[in-house]
PDB file of C-alpha atoms in Angstrom:
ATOM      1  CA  UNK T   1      11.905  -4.498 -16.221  1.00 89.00           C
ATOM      2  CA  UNK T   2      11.282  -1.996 -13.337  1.00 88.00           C
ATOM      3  CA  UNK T   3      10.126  -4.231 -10.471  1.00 95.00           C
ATOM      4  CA  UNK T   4      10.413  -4.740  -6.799  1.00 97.00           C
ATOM      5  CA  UNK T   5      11.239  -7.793  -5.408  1.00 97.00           C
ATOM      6  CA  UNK T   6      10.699  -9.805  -2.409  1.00 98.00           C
ATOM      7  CA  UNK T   7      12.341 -13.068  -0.972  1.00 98.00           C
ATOM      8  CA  UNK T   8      11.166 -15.571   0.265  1.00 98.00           C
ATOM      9  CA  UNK T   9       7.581 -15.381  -0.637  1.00 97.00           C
ATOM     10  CA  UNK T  10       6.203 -17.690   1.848  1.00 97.00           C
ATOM     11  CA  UNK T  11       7.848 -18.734   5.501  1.00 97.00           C
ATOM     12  CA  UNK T  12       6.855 -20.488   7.879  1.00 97.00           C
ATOM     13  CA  UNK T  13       9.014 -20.308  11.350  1.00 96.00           C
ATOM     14  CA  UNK T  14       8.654 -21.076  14.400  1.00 97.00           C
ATOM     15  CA  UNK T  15       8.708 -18.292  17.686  1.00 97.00           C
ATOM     16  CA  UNK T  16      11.994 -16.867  18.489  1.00 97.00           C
ATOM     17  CA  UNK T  17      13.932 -18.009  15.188  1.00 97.00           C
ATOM     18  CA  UNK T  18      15.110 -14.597  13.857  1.00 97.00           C
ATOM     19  CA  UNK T  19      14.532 -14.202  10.021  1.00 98.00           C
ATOM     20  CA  UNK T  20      15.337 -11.620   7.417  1.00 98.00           C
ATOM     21  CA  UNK T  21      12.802 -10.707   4.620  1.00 98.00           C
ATOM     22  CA  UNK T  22      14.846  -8.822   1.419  1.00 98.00           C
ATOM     23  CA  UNK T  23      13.616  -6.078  -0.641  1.00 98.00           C
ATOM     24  CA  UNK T  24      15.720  -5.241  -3.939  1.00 98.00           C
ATOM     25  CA  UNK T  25      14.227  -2.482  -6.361  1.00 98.00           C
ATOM     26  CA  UNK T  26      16.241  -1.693  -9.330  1.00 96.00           C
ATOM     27  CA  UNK T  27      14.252   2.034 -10.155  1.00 96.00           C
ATOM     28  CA  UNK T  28      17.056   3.883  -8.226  1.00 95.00           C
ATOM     29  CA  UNK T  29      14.125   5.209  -6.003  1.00 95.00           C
ATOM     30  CA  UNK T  30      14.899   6.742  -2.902  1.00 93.00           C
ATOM     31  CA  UNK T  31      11.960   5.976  -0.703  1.00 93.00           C
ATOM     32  CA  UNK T  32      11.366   2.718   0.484  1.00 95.00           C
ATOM     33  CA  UNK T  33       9.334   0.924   2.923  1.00 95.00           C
ATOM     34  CA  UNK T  34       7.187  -1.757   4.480  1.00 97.00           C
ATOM     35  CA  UNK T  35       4.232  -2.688   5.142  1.00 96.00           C
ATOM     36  CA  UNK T  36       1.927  -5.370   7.174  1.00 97.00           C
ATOM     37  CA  UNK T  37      -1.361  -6.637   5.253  1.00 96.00           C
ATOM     38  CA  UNK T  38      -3.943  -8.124   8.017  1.00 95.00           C
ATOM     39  CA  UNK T  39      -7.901  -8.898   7.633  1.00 90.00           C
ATOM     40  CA  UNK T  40      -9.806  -6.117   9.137  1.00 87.00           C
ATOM     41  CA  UNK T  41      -6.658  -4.035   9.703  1.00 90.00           C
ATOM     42  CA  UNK T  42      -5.686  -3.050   5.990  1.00 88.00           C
ATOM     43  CA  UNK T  43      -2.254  -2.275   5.221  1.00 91.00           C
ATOM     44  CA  UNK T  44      -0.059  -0.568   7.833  1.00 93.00           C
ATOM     45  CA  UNK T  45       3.043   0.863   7.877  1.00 93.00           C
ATOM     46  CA  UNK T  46       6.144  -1.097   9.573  1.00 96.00           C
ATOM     47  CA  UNK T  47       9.414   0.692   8.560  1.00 95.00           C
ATOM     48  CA  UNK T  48      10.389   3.615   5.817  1.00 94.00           C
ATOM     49  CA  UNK T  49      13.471   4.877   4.859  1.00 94.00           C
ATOM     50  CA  UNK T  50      13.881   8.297   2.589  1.00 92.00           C
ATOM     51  CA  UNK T  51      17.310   7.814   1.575  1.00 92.00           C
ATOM     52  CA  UNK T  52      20.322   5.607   2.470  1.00 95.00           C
ATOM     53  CA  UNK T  53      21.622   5.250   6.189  1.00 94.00           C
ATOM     54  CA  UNK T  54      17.861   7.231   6.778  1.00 93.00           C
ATOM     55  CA  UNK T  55      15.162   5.150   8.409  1.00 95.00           C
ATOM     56  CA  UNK T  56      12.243   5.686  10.259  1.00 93.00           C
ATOM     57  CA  UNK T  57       9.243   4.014  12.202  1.00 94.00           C
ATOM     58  CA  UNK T  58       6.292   4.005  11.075  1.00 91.00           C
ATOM     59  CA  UNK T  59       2.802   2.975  12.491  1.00 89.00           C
ATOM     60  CA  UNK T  60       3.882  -0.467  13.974  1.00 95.00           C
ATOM     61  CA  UNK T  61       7.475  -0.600  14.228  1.00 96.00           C
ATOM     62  CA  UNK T  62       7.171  -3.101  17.068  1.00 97.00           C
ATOM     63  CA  UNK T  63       9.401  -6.437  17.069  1.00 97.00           C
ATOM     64  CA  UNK T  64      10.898  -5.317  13.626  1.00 98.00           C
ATOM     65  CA  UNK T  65      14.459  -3.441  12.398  1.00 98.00           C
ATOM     66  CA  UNK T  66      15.264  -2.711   9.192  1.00 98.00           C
ATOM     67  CA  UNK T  67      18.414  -1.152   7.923  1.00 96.00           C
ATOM     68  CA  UNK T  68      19.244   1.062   4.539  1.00 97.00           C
ATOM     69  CA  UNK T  69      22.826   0.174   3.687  1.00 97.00           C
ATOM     70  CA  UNK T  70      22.220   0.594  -0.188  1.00 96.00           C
ATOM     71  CA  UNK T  71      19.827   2.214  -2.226  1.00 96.00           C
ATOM     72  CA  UNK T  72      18.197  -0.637  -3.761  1.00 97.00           C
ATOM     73  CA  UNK T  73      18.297  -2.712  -0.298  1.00 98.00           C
ATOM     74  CA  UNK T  74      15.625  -2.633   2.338  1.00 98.00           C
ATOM     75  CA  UNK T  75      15.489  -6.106   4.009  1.00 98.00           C
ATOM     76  CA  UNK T  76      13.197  -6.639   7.431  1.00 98.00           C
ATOM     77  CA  UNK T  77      14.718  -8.169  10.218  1.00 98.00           C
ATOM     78  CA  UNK T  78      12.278 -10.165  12.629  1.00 98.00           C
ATOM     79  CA  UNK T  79      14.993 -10.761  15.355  1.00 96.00           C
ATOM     80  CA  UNK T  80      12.686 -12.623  17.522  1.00 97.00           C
ATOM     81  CA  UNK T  81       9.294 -13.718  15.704  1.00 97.00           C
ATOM     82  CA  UNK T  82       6.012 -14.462  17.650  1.00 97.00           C
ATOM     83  CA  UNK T  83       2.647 -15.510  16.608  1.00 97.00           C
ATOM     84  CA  UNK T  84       1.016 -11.782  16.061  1.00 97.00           C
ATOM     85  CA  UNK T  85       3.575 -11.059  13.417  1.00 98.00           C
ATOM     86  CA  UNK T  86       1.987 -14.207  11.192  1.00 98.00           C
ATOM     87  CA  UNK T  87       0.950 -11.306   8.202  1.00 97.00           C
ATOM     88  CA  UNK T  88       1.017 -11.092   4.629  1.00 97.00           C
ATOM     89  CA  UNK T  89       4.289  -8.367   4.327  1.00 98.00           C
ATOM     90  CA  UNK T  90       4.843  -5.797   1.566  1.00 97.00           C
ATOM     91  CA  UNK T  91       7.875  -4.137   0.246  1.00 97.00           C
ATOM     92  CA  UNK T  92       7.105  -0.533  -2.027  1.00 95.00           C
ATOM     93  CA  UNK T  93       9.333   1.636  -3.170  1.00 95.00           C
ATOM     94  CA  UNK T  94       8.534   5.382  -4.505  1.00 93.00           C
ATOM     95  CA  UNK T  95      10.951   8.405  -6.683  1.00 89.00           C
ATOM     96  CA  UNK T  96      10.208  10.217  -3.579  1.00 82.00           C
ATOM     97  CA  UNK T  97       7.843  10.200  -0.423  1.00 76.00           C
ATOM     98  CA  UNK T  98       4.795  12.037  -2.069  1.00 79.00           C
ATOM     99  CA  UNK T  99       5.240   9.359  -5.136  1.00 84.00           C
ATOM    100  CA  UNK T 100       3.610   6.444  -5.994  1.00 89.00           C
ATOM    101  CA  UNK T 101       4.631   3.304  -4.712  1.00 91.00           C
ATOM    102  CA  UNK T 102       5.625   0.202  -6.191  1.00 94.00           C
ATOM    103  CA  UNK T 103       4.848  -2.685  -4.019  1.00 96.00           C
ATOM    104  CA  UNK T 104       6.719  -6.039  -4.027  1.00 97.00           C
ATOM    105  CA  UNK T 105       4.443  -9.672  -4.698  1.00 97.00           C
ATOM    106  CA  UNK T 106       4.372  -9.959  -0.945  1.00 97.00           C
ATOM    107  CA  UNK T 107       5.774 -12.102   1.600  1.00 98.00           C
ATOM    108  CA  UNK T 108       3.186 -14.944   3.203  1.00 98.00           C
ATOM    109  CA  UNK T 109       4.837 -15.340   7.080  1.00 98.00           C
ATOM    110  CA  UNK T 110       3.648 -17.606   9.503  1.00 98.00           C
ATOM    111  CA  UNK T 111       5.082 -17.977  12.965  1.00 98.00           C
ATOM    112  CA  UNK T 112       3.940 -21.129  14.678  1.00 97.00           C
TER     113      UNK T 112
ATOM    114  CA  UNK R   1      -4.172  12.485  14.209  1.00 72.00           C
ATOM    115  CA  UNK R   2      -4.185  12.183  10.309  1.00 74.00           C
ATOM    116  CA  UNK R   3      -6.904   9.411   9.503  1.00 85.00           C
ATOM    117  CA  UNK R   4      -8.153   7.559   6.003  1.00 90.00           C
ATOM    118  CA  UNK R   5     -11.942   6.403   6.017  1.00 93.00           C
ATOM    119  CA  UNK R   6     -13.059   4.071   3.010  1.00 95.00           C
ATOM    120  CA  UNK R   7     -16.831   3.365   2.594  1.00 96.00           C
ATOM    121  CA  UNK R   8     -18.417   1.408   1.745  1.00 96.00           C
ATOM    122  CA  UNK R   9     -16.191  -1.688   3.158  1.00 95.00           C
ATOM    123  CA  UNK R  10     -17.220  -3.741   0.501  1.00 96.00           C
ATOM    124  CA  UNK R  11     -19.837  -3.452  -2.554  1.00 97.00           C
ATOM    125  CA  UNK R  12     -21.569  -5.835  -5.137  1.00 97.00           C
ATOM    126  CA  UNK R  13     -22.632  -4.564  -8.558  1.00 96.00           C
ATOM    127  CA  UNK R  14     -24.011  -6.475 -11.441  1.00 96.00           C
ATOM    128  CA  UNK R  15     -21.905  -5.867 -14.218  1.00 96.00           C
ATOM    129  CA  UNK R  16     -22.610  -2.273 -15.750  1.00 96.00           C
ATOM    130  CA  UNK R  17     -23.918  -0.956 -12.848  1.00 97.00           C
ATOM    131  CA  UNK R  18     -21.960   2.075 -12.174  1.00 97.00           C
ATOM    132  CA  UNK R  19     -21.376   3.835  -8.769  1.00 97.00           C
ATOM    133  CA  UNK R  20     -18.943   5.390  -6.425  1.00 97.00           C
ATOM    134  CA  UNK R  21     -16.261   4.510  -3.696  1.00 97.00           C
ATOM    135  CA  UNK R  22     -15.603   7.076  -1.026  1.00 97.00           C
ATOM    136  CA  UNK R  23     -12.400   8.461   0.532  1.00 96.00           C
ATOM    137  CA  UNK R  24     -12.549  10.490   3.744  1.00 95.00           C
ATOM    138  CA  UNK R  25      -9.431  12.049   5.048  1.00 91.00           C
ATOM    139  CA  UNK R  26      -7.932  14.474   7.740  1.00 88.00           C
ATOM    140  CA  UNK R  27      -4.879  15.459   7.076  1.00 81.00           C
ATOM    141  CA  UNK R  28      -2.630  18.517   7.961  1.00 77.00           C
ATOM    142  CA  UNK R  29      -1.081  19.227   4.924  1.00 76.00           C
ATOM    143  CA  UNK R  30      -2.349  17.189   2.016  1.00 79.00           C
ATOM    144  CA  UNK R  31       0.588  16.583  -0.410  1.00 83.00           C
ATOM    145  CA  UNK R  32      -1.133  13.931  -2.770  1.00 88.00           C
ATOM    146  CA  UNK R  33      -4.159  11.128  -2.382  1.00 92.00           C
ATOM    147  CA  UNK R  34      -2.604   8.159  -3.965  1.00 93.00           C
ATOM    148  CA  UNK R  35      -5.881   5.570  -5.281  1.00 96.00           C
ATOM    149  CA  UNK R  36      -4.335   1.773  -5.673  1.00 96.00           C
ATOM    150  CA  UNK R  37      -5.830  -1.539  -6.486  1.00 97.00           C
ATOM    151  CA  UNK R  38      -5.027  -4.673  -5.205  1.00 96.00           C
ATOM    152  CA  UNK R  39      -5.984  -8.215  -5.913  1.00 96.00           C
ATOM    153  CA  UNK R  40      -5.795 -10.901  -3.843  1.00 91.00           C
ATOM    154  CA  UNK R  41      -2.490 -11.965  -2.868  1.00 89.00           C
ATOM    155  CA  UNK R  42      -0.920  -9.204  -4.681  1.00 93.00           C
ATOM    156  CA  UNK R  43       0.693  -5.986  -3.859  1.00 95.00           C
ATOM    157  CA  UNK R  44      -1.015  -2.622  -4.583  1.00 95.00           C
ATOM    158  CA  UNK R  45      -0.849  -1.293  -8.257  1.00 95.00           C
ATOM    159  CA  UNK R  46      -1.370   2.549  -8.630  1.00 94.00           C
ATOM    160  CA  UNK R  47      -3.683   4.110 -10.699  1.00 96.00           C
ATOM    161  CA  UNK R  48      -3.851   7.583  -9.231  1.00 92.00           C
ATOM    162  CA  UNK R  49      -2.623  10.372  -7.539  1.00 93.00           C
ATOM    163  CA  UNK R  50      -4.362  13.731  -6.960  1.00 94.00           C
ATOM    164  CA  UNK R  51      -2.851  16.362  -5.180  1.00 90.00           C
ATOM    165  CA  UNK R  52      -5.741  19.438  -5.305  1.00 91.00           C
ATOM    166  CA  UNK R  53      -8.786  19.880  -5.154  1.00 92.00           C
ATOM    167  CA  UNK R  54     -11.381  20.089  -7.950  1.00 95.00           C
ATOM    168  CA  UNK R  55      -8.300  17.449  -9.427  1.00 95.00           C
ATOM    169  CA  UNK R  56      -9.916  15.008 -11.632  1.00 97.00           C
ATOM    170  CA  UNK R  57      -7.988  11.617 -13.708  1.00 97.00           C
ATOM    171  CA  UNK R  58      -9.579   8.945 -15.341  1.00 97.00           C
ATOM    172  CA  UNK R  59      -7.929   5.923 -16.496  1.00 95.00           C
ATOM    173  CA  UNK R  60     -10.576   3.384 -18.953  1.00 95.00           C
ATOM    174  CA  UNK R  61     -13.963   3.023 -16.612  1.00 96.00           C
ATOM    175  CA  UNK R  62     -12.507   4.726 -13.461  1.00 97.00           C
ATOM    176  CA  UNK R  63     -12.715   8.306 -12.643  1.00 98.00           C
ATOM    177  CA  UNK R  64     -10.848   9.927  -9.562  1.00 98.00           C
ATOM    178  CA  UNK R  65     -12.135  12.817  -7.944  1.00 97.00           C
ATOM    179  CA  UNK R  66     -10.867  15.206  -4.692  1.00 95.00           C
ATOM    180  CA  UNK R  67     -12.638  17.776  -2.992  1.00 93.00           C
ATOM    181  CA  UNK R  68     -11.221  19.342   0.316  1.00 89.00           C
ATOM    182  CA  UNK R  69     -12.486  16.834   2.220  1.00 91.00           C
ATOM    183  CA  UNK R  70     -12.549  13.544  -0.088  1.00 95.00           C
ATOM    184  CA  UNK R  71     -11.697  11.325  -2.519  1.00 96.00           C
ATOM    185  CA  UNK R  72     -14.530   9.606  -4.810  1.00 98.00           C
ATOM    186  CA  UNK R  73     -13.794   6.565  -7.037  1.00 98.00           C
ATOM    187  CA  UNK R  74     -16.460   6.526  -9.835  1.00 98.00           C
ATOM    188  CA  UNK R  75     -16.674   3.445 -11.644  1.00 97.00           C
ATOM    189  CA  UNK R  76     -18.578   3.602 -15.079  1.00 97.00           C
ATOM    190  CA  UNK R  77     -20.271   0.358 -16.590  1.00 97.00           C
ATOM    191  CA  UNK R  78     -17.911  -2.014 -14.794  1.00 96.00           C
ATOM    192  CA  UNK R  79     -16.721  -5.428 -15.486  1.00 97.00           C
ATOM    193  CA  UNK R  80     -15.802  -8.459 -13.856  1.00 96.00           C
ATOM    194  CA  UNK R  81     -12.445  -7.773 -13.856  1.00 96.00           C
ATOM    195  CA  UNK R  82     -12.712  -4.274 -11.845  1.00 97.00           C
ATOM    196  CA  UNK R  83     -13.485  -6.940  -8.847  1.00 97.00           C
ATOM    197  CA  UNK R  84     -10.734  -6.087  -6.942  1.00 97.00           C
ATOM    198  CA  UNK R  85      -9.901  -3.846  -3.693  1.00 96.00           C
ATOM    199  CA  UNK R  86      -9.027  -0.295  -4.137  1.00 97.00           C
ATOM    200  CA  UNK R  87      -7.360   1.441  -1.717  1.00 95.00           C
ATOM    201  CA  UNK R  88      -6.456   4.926  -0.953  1.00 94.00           C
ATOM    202  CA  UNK R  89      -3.924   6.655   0.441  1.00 91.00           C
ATOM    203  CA  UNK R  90      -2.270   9.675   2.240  1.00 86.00           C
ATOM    204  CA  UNK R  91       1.943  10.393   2.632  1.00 76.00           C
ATOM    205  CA  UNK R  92       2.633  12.811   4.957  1.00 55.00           C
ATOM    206  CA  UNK R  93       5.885  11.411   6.033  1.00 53.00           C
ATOM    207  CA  UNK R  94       4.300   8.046   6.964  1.00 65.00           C
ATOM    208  CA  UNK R  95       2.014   6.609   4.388  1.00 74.00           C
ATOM    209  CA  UNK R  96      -1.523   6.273   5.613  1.00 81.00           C
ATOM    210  CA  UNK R  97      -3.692   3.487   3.741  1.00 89.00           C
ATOM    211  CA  UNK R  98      -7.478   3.210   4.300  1.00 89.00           C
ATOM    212  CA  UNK R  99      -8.739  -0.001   4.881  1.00 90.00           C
ATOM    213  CA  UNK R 100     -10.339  -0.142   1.635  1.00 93.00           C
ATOM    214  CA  UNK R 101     -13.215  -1.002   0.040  1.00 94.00           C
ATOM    215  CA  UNK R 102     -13.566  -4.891  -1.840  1.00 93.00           C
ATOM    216  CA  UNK R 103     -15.528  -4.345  -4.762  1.00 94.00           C
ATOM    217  CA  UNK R 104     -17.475  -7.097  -6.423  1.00 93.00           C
ATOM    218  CA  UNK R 105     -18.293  -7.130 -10.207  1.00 93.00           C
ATOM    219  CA  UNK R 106     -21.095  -9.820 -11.211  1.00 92.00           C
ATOM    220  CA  UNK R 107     -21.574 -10.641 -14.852  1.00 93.00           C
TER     221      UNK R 107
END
């Protein structure tokens, strides 16, 4: 089955305990990327990466890395969580960058 | 600055009561207008894309439309289960969702 997945699916952390959020798609899809889901914000745009070893910032790139080692692998690094980055967190992946994404389930963080 | 607009934020309907979400952009360089819908606690799932003007797609009781300027969602005789949010969506290089618009269906 052609999916995107996400682990874990809900955290909860404290400040300063750095984290890592996976992403695994198995649709050989070169585009991948992240995004932050917040009430009254809608979904913005962390991280993307068009290809392997290729990343880029996006809208709010702020307090998070990411890194494209493989293909199917795009995991989030939080290296030193606060409070503001409590959000619900989507991983998509797309055949290209003017394709349609496929998003993740969604990962539920909260930073006390 | 490329910008999405959604309107209205959110929108009750009884249940066949059609009508129409709205998609402003400004965008140098359109190169597709991507509709999703998401329920809550889920990730987007994509129904559309559109990529000229005059486009049209339908898919069951939704119909996607894109002028020069916009993006309408037309929703025919919905149900309770087209409650949901639908968002849309521009990639230049960095994807650009509106905030979308929460649509309520009541039976």
């Amino acid at each position: 089955e052609a999916q995107v997945t996400q682990n874990p699916r809900y955290l909860i952390t404290v400040t300063g305990k750095k984290l890592t959020v996976t992403c695994s798609q198995n649709m050989n899809h070169e585009y991948m990327s992240w995004y932050r889901q917040d009430p009254g914000l809608g979904l913005r745009q962390i991280y993307y990466s068009m290809n392997v070893e290729v990343t880029d910032k996006g809208d709010v790139p702020e307090g998070y890395k990411v890194s494209r080692k493989e293909k199917r692998n795009f995991p989030l690094i939080l290296e030193s969580p606060s409070p503001n980055q409590t959000s619900l967190y989507f991983c998509a992946s797309s055949w290209r960058e003017e394709g349609e994404q496929f998003f993740g389930p969604g990962t539920r963080l909260t930073v006390l | 600055e490329d910008q999405v607009t959604q309107s209205p934020e959110a929108l009750r309907l009884q249940e066949g009561e059609s009508s129409s979400l709205n998609c402003s952009y400004t965008v140098s360089g359109l190169r597709g207008l991507f509709w999703y819908r998401q329920d809550p606690g889920k990730g987007p799932e994509f129904l559309f894309t559109l990529y000229s003007a005059g486009e049209e797609k339908e898919k069951e009781r939704l119909k996607a439309t894109l002028t020069k300027k916009e993006s309408f969602l037309h929703i025919t005789a919905p149900k309770p289960e087209d409650s949901a949010t639908y968002l849309c969506a521009v990639p230049p290089f960095e994807v650009i969702f509106g905030k979308g618009t929460r649509l309520h269906i009541l039976p």
